[in-house]
Tab-separated table of C-alpha atoms in Angstrom:
chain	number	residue	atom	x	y	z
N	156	UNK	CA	99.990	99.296	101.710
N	157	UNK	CA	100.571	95.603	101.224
N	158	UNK	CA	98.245	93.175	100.827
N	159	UNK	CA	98.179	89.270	100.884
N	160	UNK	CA	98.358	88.234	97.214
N	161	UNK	CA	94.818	86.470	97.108
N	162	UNK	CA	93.097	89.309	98.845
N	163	UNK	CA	91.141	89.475	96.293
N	164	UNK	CA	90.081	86.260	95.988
N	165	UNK	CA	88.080	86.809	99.345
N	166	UNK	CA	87.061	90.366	99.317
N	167	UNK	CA	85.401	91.974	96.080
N	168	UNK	CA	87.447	94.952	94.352
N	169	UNK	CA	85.115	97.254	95.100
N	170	UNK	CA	85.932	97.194	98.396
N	171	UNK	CA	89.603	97.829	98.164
N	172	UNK	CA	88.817	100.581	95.898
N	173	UNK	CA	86.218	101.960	98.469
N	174	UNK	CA	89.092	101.997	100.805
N	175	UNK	CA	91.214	103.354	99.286
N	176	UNK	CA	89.014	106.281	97.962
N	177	UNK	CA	88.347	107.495	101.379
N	178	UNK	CA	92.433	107.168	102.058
N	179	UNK	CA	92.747	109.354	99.098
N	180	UNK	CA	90.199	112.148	100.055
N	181	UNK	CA	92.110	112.321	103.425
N	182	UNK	CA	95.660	111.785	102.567
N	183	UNK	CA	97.596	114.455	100.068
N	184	UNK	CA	98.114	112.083	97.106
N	185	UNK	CA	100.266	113.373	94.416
N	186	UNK	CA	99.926	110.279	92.595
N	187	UNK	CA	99.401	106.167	93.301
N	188	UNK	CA	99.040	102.946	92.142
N	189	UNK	CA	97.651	99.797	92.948
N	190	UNK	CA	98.020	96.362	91.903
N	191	UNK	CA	100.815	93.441	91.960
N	192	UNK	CA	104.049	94.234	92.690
N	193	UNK	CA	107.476	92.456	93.456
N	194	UNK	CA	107.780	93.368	96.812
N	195	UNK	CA	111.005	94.480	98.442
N	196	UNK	CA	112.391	95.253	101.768
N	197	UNK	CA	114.368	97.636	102.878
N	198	UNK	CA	116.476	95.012	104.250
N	199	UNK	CA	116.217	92.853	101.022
N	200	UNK	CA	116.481	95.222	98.438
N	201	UNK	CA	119.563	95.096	96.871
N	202	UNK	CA	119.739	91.321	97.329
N	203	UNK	CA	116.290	91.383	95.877
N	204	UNK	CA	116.589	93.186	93.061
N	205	UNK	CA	118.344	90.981	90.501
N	206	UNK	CA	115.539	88.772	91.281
N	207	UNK	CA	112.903	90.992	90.679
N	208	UNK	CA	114.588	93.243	87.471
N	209	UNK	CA	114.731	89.661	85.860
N	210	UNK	CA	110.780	89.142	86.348
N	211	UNK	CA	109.357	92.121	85.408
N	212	UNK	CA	109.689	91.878	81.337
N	213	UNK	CA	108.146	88.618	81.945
N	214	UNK	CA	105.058	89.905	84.405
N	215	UNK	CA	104.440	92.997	82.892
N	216	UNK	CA	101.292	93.591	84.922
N	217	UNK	CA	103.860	93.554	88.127
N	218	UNK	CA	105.931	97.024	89.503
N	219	UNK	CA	109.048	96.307	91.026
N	220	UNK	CA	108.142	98.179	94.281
N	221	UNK	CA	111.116	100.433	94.238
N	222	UNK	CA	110.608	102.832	96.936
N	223	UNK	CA	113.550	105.033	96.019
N	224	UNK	CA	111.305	106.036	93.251
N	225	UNK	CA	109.515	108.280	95.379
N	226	UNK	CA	112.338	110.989	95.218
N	227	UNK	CA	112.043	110.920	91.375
N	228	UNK	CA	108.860	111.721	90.246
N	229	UNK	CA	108.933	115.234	90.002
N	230	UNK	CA	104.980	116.172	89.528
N	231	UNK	CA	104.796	112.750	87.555
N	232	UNK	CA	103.498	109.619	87.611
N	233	UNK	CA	105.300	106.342	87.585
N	234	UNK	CA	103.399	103.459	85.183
N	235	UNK	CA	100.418	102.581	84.181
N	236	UNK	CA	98.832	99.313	86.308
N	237	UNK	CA	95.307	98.254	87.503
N	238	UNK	CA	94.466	101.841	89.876
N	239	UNK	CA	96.159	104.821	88.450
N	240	UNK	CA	95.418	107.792	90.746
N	241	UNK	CA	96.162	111.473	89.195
N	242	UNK	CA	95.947	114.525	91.630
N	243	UNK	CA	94.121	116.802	89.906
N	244	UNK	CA	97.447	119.023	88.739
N	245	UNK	CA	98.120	115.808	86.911
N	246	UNK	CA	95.128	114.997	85.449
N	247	UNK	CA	94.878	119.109	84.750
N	248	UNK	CA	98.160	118.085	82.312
N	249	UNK	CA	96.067	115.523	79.994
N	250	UNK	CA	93.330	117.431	79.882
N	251	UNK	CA	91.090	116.921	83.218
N	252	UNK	CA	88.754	114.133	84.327
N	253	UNK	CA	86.135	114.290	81.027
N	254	UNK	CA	89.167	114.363	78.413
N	255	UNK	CA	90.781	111.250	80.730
N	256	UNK	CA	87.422	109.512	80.978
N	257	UNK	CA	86.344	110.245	77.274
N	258	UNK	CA	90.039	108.691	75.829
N	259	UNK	CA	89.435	105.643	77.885
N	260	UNK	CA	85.855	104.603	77.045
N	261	UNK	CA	86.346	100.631	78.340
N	262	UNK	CA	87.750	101.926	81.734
N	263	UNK	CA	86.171	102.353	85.148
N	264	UNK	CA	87.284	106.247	85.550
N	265	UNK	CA	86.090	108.193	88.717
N	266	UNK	CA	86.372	111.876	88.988
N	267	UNK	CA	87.587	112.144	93.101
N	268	UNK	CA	87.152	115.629	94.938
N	269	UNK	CA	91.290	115.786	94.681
N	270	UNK	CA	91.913	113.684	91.311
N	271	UNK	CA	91.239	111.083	89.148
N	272	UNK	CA	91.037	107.090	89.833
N	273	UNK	CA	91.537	105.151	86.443
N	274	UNK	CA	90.860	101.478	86.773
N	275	UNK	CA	92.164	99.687	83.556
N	276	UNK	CA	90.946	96.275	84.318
N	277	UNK	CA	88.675	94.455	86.248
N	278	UNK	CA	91.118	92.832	88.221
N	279	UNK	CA	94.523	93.287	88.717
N	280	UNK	CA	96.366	91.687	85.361
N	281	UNK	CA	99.731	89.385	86.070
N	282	UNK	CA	100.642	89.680	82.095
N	283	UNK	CA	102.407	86.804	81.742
N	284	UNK	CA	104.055	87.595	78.329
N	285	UNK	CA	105.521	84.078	77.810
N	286	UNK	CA	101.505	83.535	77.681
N	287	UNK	CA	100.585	86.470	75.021
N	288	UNK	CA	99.695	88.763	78.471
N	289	UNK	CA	95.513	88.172	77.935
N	290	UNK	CA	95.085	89.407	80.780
N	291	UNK	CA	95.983	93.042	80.908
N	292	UNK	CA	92.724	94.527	80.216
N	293	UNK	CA	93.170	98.305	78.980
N	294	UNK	CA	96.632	98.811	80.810
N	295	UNK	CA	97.878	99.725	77.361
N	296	UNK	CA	95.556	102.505	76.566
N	297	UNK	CA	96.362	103.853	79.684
N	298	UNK	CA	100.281	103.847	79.604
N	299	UNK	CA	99.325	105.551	75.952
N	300	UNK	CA	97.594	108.222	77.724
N	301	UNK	CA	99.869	108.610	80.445
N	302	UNK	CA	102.857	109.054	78.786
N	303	UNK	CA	103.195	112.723	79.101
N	304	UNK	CA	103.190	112.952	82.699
N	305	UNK	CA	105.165	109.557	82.934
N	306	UNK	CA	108.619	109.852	85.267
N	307	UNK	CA	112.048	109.880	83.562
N	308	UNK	CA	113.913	106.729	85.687
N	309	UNK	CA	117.048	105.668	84.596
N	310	UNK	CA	117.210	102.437	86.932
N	311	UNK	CA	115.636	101.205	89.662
N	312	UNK	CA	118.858	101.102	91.986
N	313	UNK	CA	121.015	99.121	89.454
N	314	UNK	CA	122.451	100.540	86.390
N	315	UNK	CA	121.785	97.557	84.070
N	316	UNK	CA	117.955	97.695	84.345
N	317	UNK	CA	116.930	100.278	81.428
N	318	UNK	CA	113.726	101.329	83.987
N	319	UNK	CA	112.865	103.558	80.287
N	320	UNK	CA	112.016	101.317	78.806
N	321	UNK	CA	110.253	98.624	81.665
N	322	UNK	CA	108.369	101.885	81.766
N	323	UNK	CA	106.990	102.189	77.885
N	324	UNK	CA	106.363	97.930	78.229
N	325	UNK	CA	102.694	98.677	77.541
N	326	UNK	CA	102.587	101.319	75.093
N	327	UNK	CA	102.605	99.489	71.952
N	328	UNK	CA	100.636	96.321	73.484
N	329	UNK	CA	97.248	96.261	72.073
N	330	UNK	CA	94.454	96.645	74.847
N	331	UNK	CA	92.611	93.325	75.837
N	332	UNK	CA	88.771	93.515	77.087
N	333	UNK	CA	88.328	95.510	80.122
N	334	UNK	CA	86.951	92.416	81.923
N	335	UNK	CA	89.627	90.291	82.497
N	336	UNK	CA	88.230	88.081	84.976
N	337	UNK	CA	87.474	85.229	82.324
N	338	UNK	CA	91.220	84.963	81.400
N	339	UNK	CA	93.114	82.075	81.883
C-alpha cells in the first residue's frame, strides 16, 4: 500500500496501524513492513534503481521497495523498519510474542490473533546518517532481534548493491529513544 509521504502529518499513527491490523487479521500475512520506502515502478525500476541503491546507506530508515523480493524470503523476514509484522511461525522462531515483547522493553509490541506487530519508533525514522541518524528510535534492537529469521538477498536486481549488508545497516547502531517525534 502506498501512501502520500506526509500522511502522517494529517492522520495520527494509530490510525494507520488500526488499519492495518484489521488488514492483517483478514489477509494471510507471512510477514510485512511499514514505513518509508524508495518507491519504484514496475515501469521505472531498473532506471530507478541506481538512484535509489545510492540513497539507501544514506537514509537508513528507507527500504528500497524491491518487489522482486517477494520470491526470496523463504519463511523470513526482510529488515527491520518502523512496523515489523511476524506471522506467528515467525515469531514461534524467536521465541513467541512474550520473549519478542520482553527483549524489546522500549517498543510498542502487540500480540495479533495471527502474529506479532513490533513498532520500533514512534514515527517512522528517515535516518539520515550524514546527520548521526537520531531519529531511528529502537530500529536497531529490532534488526538485533530479527536477525535469525532475516532473508539471505544477494542484490536487489543489480549485482553491485551488497543487499547483505544494506540488510545488517542497523545491527551495530545503538538504539535512540523510542519517541522520536522530538528529533530534528
Amino acid at each position: 500500500l502506498d501512501f502520500p509521504a506526509g500522511w502522517l502529518n494529517q492522520h495520527p499513527a494509530e490510525e494507520l496501524i488500526e488499519f492495518l491490523i484489521e488488514l492483517l487479521a483478514k489477509m494471510p500475512v507471512q510477514s510485512a513492513n511499514v514505513g518509508l520506502a524508495f518507491k519504484r515502478t514496475e515501469v521505472s525500476k531498473s532506471k530507478a534503481k541506481e538512484g535509489v541503491h545510492s540513497k539507501l546507506p544514506r537514509f537508513l530508515g528507507f527500504e528500497p521497495c524491491y518487489s522482486d523480493v517477494r520470491h526470496k524470503m523463504r519463511d523470513r523476514i526482510l529488515t527491520a523498519h518502523w512496523l515489523n509484522y511476524l506471522d506467528q511461525g515467525i515469531a514461534k522462531k524467536l521465541g513467541g510474542a512474550k520473549k519478542i515483547t520482553a527483549q524489546l522493553p522500549e517498543c510498542d509490541v502487540r500480540e495479533l490473533p495471527k502474529g506479532v506487530l513490533i513498532r520500533g519508533a514512534n514515527l517512522p525514522p528517515i535516518g539520515d546518517s550524514n546527520r548521526g541518524a537520531q531519529d531511528l528510535g529502537c530500529l536497531p534492537d529490532v534488526a538485533r532481534l530479527l536477525k535469525p529469521v532475516r532473508a539471505q538477498i544477494g542484490g536487489f536486481g543489480t549485482p553491485d548493491f551488497d543487499a547483505a549488508d544494506w540488510l545488517a545497516r542497523l545491527d551495530k547502531l545503538p538504539a535512540r529513544k523510542w519517541d522520536n517525534s522530538r528529533v530534528s
